[in-house]
């Protein structure tokens, strides 16, 4: 008797979210209309409204879920690590893994935040604060300046030309940056 492995096909909504993330990240939120998105999916524009309220709500969902996933992924990576050095390495590695697996949400978080309304921005800032708090706990940075610099470095690296540093290079660079900042702070 032959066995067939059933592979779960993405639902229409999942296909919509993936396509929107890709198109918004590659071309920009403002440049992509719902007609473009529907055409990309081979759908009629009106059929998108079975899955979304509007384009801005779609963008918010993509950014919110991407950032929530990043926070959760990073939290999972940090479990069990005790030393600050190892936790810092895992924080950077977690970011790099997430970026390799899901580059589009990170682009949207960086570039499309301005297209959200004030309530949506507050929600995203809260998630950014959760992510930053993970790093502040590692580097002992109550004010957040060092954590913000490291997170800026990580997010900026994803857009620096088209080359990406390796996890090892990023981990070493962040470790040195944190060490330098700690040395300067203690003087």
Short mmCIF file of C-alpha atoms in Angstrom, two decimals:
data_model
loop_
_atom_site.label_atom_id
_atom_site.label_comp_id
_atom_site.label_asym_id
_atom_site.label_seq_id
_atom_site.Cartn_x
_atom_site.Cartn_y
_atom_site.Cartn_z
CA UNK A 1 0.00 0.00 0.00
CA UNK A 2 1.49 3.31 -1.03
CA UNK A 3 1.48 6.12 1.44
CA UNK A 4 1.07 9.68 0.37
CA UNK A 5 2.41 12.48 2.42
CA UNK A 6 -0.09 15.26 2.47
CA UNK A 7 1.54 18.61 2.08
CA UNK A 8 -0.48 21.45 3.41
CA UNK A 9 -0.98 24.07 0.78
CA UNK A 10 -1.09 27.62 2.04
CA UNK A 11 -4.59 28.96 2.55
CA UNK A 12 -5.76 31.80 0.30
CA UNK A 13 -5.25 34.20 3.21
CA UNK A 14 -1.69 32.94 3.80
CA UNK A 15 -0.95 33.35 0.09
CA UNK A 16 -2.32 36.89 0.27
CA UNK A 17 -0.17 37.77 3.29
CA UNK A 18 2.99 36.31 1.71
CA UNK A 19 2.38 38.11 -1.58
CA UNK A 20 1.64 41.43 0.14
CA UNK A 21 4.76 41.18 2.29
CA UNK A 22 6.88 40.44 -0.76
CA UNK A 23 5.40 43.19 -2.94
CA UNK A 24 5.39 45.86 -0.19
CA UNK A 25 8.98 44.99 0.77
CA UNK A 26 10.28 44.95 -2.79
CA UNK A 27 8.39 47.90 -4.26
CA UNK A 28 7.18 49.89 -1.25
CA UNK A 29 3.75 50.13 0.32
CA UNK A 30 2.83 53.32 -1.54
CA UNK A 31 3.76 51.85 -4.94
CA UNK A 32 1.56 48.76 -4.63
CA UNK A 33 -2.19 49.05 -4.89
CA UNK A 34 -4.72 46.39 -4.07
CA UNK A 35 -5.26 45.89 -7.81
CA UNK A 36 -1.55 45.08 -8.14
CA UNK A 37 -1.78 42.62 -5.28
CA UNK A 38 -4.91 40.97 -6.69
CA UNK A 39 -3.32 40.73 -10.14
CA UNK A 40 -0.19 39.15 -8.64
CA UNK A 41 -2.40 36.51 -7.02
CA UNK A 42 -4.58 36.03 -10.11
CA UNK A 43 -7.66 37.36 -8.30
CA UNK A 44 -10.24 40.05 -8.82
CA UNK A 45 -9.53 43.12 -6.63
CA UNK A 46 -12.85 42.85 -4.80
CA UNK A 47 -12.09 39.32 -3.67
CA UNK A 48 -9.28 40.62 -1.45
CA UNK A 49 -11.89 42.14 0.86
CA UNK A 50 -12.94 38.65 1.90
CA UNK A 51 -9.58 38.46 3.67
CA UNK A 52 -8.66 42.04 4.65
CA UNK A 53 -10.39 45.23 5.75
CA UNK A 54 -8.16 47.57 3.76
CA UNK A 55 -4.59 48.06 2.56
CA UNK A 56 -3.40 49.86 5.69
CA UNK A 57 -4.85 47.18 7.97
CA UNK A 58 -2.99 44.62 5.85
CA UNK A 59 0.29 46.51 6.27
CA UNK A 60 -0.25 46.77 10.01
CA UNK A 61 -0.95 43.05 10.27
CA UNK A 62 2.23 42.23 8.38
CA UNK A 63 4.39 44.51 10.52
CA UNK A 64 2.78 43.47 13.79
CA UNK A 65 2.99 39.75 13.08
CA UNK A 66 6.59 40.08 11.80
CA UNK A 67 7.73 41.94 14.90
CA UNK A 68 5.79 39.61 17.22
CA UNK A 69 7.41 36.64 15.50
CA UNK A 70 10.86 38.23 15.90
CA UNK A 71 10.29 38.82 19.63
CA UNK A 72 9.07 35.24 20.09
CA UNK A 73 11.88 33.75 17.98
CA UNK A 74 14.51 35.71 19.91
CA UNK A 75 13.01 34.83 23.29
CA UNK A 76 13.09 31.15 22.37
CA UNK A 77 16.74 31.41 21.25
CA UNK A 78 17.75 32.96 24.57
CA UNK A 79 16.22 30.24 26.76
CA UNK A 80 18.79 28.26 28.66
CA UNK A 81 21.74 30.57 27.97
CA UNK A 82 23.16 31.99 31.19
CA UNK A 83 26.24 34.04 30.40
CA UNK A 84 25.77 37.54 28.94
CA UNK A 85 28.27 36.73 26.18
CA UNK A 86 26.36 33.65 25.09
CA UNK A 87 23.02 35.46 25.35
CA UNK A 88 24.36 38.32 23.21
CA UNK A 89 25.62 35.84 20.62
CA UNK A 90 22.23 34.10 20.58
CA UNK A 91 20.40 37.43 20.28
CA UNK A 92 22.42 38.32 17.17
CA UNK A 93 22.18 34.79 15.79
CA UNK A 94 18.43 34.80 16.36
CA UNK A 95 18.10 38.05 14.42
CA UNK A 96 20.24 36.76 11.56
CA UNK A 97 18.28 33.49 11.38
CA UNK A 98 14.99 35.34 11.39
CA UNK A 99 16.20 37.65 8.63
CA UNK A 100 17.35 34.70 6.52
CA UNK A 101 14.01 32.95 6.95
CA UNK A 102 11.73 35.99 6.76
CA UNK A 103 13.41 39.02 5.17
CA UNK A 104 10.23 40.78 4.09
CA UNK A 105 8.78 41.52 7.56
CA UNK A 106 12.05 43.15 8.62
CA UNK A 107 11.99 45.41 5.57
CA UNK A 108 8.43 46.43 6.37
CA UNK A 109 9.28 47.12 10.02
CA UNK A 110 12.11 49.41 8.92
CA UNK A 111 10.64 51.17 5.93
CA UNK A 112 6.87 51.24 6.24
CA UNK A 113 6.26 52.23 9.87
CA UNK A 114 5.45 55.80 8.73
CA UNK A 115 2.41 54.52 6.82
CA UNK A 116 0.63 53.36 9.97
CA UNK A 117 -1.91 55.40 11.91
CA UNK A 118 -1.15 56.60 15.43
CA UNK A 119 -2.85 53.70 17.19
CA UNK A 120 -1.04 51.18 15.03
CA UNK A 121 2.27 52.97 15.62
CA UNK A 122 1.73 52.77 19.40
CA UNK A 123 1.20 49.01 19.16
CA UNK A 124 4.36 48.58 17.06
CA UNK A 125 6.39 50.79 19.41
CA UNK A 126 5.25 48.54 22.26
CA UNK A 127 6.52 45.48 20.39
CA UNK A 128 9.78 47.26 19.59
CA UNK A 129 10.12 48.00 23.30
CA UNK A 130 9.67 44.29 24.10
CA UNK A 131 12.40 43.40 21.63
CA UNK A 132 14.71 46.09 22.96
CA UNK A 133 14.06 44.95 26.54
CA UNK A 134 15.42 41.51 25.66
CA UNK A 135 18.72 43.08 24.64
CA UNK A 136 18.80 45.62 27.49
CA UNK A 137 18.57 42.69 29.90
CA UNK A 138 21.61 41.11 28.27
CA UNK A 139 23.88 44.16 28.09
CA UNK A 140 22.75 45.79 31.34
CA UNK A 141 21.54 48.89 29.56
CA UNK A 142 18.74 50.38 31.62
CA UNK A 143 18.52 53.56 29.52
CA UNK A 144 18.42 51.67 26.22
CA UNK A 145 21.05 53.63 24.30
CA UNK A 146 23.33 50.66 23.73
CA UNK A 147 20.42 48.35 22.93
CA UNK A 148 19.05 50.85 20.42
CA UNK A 149 22.47 51.16 18.77
CA UNK A 150 22.85 47.38 18.47
CA UNK A 151 19.33 46.92 17.14
CA UNK A 152 19.92 49.76 14.68
CA UNK A 153 23.11 48.04 13.59
CA UNK A 154 21.31 44.73 13.06
CA UNK A 155 18.38 46.20 11.17
CA UNK A 156 20.64 48.50 9.17
CA UNK A 157 22.90 45.63 8.20
CA UNK A 158 19.98 43.98 6.43
CA UNK A 159 19.83 46.94 4.03
CA UNK A 160 23.54 47.73 3.75
CA UNK A 161 24.16 47.38 0.04
CA UNK A 162 23.09 43.87 -0.91
CA UNK A 163 25.73 42.00 1.06
CA UNK A 164 24.99 40.45 4.39
CA UNK A 165 27.55 39.81 7.07
CA UNK A 166 27.77 36.32 8.47
CA UNK A 167 26.35 35.52 11.88
CA UNK A 168 29.88 35.17 13.22
CA UNK A 169 30.92 38.59 11.85
CA UNK A 170 27.82 40.27 13.26
CA UNK A 171 28.18 38.56 16.64
CA UNK A 172 31.83 39.60 16.89
CA UNK A 173 31.08 43.16 15.80
CA UNK A 174 28.25 43.51 18.30
CA UNK A 175 30.36 41.97 21.08
CA UNK A 176 33.13 44.50 20.40
CA UNK A 177 30.68 47.39 20.22
CA UNK A 178 29.11 46.45 23.54
CA UNK A 179 32.56 45.95 25.11
CA UNK A 180 33.70 49.35 23.88
CA UNK A 181 30.57 51.04 25.17
CA UNK A 182 30.96 49.40 28.56
CA UNK A 183 34.60 50.49 28.75
CA UNK A 184 33.65 54.08 27.85
CA UNK A 185 30.82 54.09 30.38
CA UNK A 186 33.12 52.99 33.19
CA UNK A 187 35.63 55.84 32.57
#
